[in-house]
PDB file of C-alpha atoms in Angstrom:
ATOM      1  CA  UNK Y1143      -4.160  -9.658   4.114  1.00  0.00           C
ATOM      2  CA  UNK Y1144      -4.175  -7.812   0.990  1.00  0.00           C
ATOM      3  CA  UNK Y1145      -1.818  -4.885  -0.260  1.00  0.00           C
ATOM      4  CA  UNK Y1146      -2.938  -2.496  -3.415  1.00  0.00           C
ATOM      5  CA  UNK Y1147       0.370  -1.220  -4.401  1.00  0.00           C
ATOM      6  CA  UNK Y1148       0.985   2.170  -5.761  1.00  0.00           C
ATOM      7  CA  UNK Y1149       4.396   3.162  -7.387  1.00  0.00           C
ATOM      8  CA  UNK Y1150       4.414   7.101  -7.268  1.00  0.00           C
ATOM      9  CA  UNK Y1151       6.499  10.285  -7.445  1.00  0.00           C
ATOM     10  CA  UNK Y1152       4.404  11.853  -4.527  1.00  0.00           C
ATOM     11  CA  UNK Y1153       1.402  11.294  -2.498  1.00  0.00           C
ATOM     12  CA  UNK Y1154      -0.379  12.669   0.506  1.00  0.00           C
ATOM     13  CA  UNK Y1155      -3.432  12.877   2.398  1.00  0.00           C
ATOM     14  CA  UNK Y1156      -5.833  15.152   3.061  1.00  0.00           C
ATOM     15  CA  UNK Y1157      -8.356  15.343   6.214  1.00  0.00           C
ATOM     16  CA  UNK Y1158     -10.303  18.819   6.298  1.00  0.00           C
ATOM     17  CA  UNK Y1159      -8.101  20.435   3.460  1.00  0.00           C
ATOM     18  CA  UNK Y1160      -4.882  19.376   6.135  1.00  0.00           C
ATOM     19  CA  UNK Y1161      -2.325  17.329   4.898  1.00  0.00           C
ATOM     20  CA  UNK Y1162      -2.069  15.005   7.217  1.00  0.00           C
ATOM     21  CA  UNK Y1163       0.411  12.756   5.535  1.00  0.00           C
ATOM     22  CA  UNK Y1164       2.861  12.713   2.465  1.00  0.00           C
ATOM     23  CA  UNK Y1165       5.693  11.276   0.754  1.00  0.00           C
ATOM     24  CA  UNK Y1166       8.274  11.610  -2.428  1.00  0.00           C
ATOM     25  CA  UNK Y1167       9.037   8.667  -4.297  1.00  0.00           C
ATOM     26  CA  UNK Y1168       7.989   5.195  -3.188  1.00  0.00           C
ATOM     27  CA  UNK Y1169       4.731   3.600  -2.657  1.00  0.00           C
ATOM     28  CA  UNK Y1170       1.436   4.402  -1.465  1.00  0.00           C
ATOM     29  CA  UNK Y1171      -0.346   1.344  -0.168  1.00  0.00           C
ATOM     30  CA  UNK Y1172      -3.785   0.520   0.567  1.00  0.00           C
ATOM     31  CA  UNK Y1173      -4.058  -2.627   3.375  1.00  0.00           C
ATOM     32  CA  UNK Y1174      -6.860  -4.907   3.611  1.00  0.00           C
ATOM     33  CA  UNK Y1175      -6.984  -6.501   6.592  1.00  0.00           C
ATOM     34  CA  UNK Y1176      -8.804 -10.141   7.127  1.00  0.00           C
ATOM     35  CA  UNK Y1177      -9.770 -12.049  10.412  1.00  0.00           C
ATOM     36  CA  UNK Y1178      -7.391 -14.587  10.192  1.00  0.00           C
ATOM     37  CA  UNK Y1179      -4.357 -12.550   9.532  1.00  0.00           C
ATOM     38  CA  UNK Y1180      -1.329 -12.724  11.475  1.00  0.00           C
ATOM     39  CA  UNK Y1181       2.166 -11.197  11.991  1.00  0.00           C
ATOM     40  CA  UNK Y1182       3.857 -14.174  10.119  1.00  0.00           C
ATOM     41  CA  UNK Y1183       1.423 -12.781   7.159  1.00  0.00           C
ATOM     42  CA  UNK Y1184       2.638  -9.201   7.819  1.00  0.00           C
ATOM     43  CA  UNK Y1185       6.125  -9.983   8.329  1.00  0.00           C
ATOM     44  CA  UNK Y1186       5.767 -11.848   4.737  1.00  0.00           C
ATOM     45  CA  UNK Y1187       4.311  -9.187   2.787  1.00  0.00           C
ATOM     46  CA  UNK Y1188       6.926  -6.594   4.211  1.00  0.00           C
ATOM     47  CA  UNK Y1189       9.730  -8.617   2.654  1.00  0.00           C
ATOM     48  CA  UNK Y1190       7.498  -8.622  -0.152  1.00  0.00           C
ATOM     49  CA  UNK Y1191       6.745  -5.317  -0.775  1.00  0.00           C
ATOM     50  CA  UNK Y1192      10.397  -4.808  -0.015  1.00  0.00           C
ATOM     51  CA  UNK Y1193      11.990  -6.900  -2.475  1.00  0.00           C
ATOM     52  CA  UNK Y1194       9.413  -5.460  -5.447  1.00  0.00           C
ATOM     53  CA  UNK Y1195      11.545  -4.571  -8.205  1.00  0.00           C
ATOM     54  CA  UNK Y1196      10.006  -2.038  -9.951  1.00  0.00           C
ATOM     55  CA  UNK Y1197      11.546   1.356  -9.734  1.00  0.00           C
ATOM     56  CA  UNK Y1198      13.898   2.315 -12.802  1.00  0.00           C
ATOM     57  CA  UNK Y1199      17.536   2.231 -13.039  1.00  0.00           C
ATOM     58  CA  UNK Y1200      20.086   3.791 -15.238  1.00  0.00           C
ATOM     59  CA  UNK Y1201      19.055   1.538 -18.193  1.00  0.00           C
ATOM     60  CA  UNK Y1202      15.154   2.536 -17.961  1.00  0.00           C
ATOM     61  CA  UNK Y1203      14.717  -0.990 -16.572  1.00  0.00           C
ATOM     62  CA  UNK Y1204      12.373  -2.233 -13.454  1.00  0.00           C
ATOM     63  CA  UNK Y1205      15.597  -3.721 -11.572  1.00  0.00           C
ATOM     64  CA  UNK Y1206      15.625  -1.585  -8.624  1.00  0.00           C
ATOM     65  CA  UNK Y1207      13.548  -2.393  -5.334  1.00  0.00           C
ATOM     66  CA  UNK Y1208      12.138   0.713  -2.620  1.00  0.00           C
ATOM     67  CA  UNK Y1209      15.465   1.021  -0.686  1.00  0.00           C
ATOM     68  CA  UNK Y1210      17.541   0.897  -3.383  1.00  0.00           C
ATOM     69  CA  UNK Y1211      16.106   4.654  -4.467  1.00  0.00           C
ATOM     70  CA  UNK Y1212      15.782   5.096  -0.443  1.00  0.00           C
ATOM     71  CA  UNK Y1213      12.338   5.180  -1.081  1.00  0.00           C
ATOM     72  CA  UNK Y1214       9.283   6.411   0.947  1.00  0.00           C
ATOM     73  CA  UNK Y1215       5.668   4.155   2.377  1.00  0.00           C
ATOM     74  CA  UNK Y1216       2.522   6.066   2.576  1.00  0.00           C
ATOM     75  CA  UNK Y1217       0.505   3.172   4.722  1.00  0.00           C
ATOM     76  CA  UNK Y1218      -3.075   3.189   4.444  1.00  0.00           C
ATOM     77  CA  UNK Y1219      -5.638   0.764   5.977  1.00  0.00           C
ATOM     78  CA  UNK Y1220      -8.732   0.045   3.503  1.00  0.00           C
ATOM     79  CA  UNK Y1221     -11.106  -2.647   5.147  1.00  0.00           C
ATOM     80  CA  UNK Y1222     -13.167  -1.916   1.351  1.00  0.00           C
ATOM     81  CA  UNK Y1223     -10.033  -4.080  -0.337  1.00  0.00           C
ATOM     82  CA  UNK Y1224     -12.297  -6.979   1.376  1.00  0.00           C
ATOM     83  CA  UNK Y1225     -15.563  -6.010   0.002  1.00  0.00           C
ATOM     84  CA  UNK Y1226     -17.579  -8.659  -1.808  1.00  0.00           C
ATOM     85  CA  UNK Y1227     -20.224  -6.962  -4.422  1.00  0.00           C
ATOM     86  CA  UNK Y1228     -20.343 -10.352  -6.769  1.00  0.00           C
ATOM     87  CA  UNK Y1229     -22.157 -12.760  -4.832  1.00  0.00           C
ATOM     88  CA  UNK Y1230     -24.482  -9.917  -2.997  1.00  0.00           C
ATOM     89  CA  UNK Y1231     -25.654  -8.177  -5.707  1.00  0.00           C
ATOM     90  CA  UNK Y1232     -24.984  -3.894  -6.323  1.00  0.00           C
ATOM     91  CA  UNK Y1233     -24.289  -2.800  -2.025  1.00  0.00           C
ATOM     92  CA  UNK Y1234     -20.717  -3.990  -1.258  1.00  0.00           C
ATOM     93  CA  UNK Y1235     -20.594  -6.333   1.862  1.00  0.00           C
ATOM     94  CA  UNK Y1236     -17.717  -6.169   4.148  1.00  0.00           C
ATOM     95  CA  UNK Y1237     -17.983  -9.140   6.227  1.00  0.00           C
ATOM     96  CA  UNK Y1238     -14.439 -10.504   4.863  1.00  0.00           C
ATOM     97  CA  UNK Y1239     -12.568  -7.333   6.590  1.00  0.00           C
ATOM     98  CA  UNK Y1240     -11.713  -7.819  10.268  1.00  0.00           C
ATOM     99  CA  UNK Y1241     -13.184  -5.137  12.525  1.00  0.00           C
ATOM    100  CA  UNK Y1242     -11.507  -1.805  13.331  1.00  0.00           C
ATOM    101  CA  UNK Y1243     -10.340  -3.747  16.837  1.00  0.00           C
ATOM    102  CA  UNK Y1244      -9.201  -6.752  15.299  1.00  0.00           C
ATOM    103  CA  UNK Y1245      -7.400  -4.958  12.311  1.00  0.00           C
ATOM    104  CA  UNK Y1246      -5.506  -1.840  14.692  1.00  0.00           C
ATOM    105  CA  UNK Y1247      -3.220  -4.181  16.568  1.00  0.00           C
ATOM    106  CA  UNK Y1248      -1.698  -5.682  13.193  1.00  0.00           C
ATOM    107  CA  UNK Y1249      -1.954  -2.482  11.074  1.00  0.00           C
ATOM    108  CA  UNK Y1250      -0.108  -0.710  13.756  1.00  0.00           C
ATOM    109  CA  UNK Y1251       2.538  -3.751  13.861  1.00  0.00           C
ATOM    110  CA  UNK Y1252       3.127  -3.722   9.896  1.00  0.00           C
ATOM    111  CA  UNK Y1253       3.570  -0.350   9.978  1.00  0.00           C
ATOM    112  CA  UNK Y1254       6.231  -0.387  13.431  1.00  0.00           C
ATOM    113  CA  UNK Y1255       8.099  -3.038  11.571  1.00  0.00           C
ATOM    114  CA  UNK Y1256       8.453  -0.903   8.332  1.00  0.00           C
ATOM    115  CA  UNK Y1257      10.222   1.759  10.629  1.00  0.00           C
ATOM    116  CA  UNK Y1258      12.158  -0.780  12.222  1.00  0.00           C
ATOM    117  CA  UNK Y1259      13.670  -1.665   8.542  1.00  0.00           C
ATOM    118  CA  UNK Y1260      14.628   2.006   8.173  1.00  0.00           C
ATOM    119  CA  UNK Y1261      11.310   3.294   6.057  1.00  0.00           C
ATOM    120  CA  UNK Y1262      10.335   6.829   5.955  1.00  0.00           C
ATOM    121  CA  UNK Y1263       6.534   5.922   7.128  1.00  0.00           C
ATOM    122  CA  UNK Y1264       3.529   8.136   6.950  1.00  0.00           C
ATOM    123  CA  UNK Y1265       0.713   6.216   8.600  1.00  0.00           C
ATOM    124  CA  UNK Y1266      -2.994   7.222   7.693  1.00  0.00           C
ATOM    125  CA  UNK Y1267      -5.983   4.913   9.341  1.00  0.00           C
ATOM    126  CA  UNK Y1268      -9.231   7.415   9.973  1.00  0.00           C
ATOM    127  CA  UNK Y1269     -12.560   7.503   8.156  1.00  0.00           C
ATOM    128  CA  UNK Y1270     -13.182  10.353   5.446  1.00  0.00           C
ATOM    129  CA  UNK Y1271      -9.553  11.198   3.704  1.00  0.00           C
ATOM    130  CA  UNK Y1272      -8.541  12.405   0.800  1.00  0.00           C
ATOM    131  CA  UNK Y1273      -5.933  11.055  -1.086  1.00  0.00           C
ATOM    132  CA  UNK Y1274      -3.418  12.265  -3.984  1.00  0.00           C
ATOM    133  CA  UNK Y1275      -0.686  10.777  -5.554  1.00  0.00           C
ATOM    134  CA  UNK Y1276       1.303  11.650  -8.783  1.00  0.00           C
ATOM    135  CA  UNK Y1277       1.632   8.512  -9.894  1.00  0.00           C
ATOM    136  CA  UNK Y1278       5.322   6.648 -11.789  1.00  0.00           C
ATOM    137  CA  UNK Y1279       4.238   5.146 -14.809  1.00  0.00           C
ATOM    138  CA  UNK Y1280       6.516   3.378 -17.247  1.00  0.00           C
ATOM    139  CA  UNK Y1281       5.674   3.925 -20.740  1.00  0.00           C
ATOM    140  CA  UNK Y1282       5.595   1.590 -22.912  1.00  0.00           C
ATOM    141  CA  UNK Y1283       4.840   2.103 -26.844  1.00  0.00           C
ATOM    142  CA  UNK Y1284       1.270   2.277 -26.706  1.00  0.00           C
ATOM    143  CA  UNK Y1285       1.801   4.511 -23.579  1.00  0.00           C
ATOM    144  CA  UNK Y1286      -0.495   2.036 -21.466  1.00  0.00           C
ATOM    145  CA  UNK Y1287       1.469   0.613 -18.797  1.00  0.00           C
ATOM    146  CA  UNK Y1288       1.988   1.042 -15.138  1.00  0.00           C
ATOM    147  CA  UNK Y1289       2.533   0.200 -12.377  1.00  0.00           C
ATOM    148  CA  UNK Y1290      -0.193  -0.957  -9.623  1.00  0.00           C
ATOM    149  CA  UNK Y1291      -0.073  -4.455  -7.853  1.00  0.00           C
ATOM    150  CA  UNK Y1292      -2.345  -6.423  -5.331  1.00  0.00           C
ATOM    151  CA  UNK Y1293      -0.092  -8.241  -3.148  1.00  0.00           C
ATOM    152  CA  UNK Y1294      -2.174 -10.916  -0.989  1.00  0.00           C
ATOM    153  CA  UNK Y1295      -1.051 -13.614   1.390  1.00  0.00           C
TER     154      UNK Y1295
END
């Protein structure tokens, strides 16, 4: 299981010029989902992804984690985090992501459990969307840094 991790001020998603989901701040998250991926593996990266310390407090410092700024989870599944161009050559393969059937029943469980933990949700899992985010970037001196993390398991 793989997360890309977003830290931003907004996001949403678009299907057909309809927003179809959105949130303030918090993360927008991308999830890979493998064959061999469980709930244990779920349950892990939710305390994970909880626990990420990376929103700013008083001091301009990363110390605070998502429900400490009672932050929001835009939930995205992206069978491409899987894809393997490397080995193949230039036309991605996607033979590491589990199939829509396999993936649904755990996708839909990560994101029940992040409810369950008192998370504003917005759940988007169909072909052809469109997202946008305004992203949170800390800046550093050279004005370089932010904030985006794969989380795997």
């Amino acid at each position: 299981m793989k997360f890309l991790v977003q830290r931003v001020k907004k996001a949403s998603v678009e299907v057909e010029n309809k927003i179809v989901g959105k949130i303030d701040k918090g993360f927008l998250v991308l999830i890979g989902i493998t064959h061999n991926d469980t709930k244990q593996e779920a349950d892990y990266l939710i305390k994970k992804l909880e626990k990420l310390r990376v929103f700013e407090d008083e001091n301009q410092k990363m110390n605070l984690d998502i429900n400490q700024i009672n932050g929001e989870l835009l939930l995205i599944s992206q069978f491409t985090l899987y894809a393997e161009t490397v080995k193949s050559g230039n036309r991605p393969s996607f033979i590491e992501a589990a199939r829509p059937e396999e993936a649904n029943s755990l996708y839909e469980y990560f994101c029940e459990e992040c409810e369950k933990k008192g998370f504003e949700v917005f759940v988007y899992e169909k072909e052809n969307f469109d997202p946008t985010l305004i992203e949170n970037w800390p800046m550093t001196e050279e004005g370089k840094d932010y904030f985006t993390n794969l989380i795997e398991r």
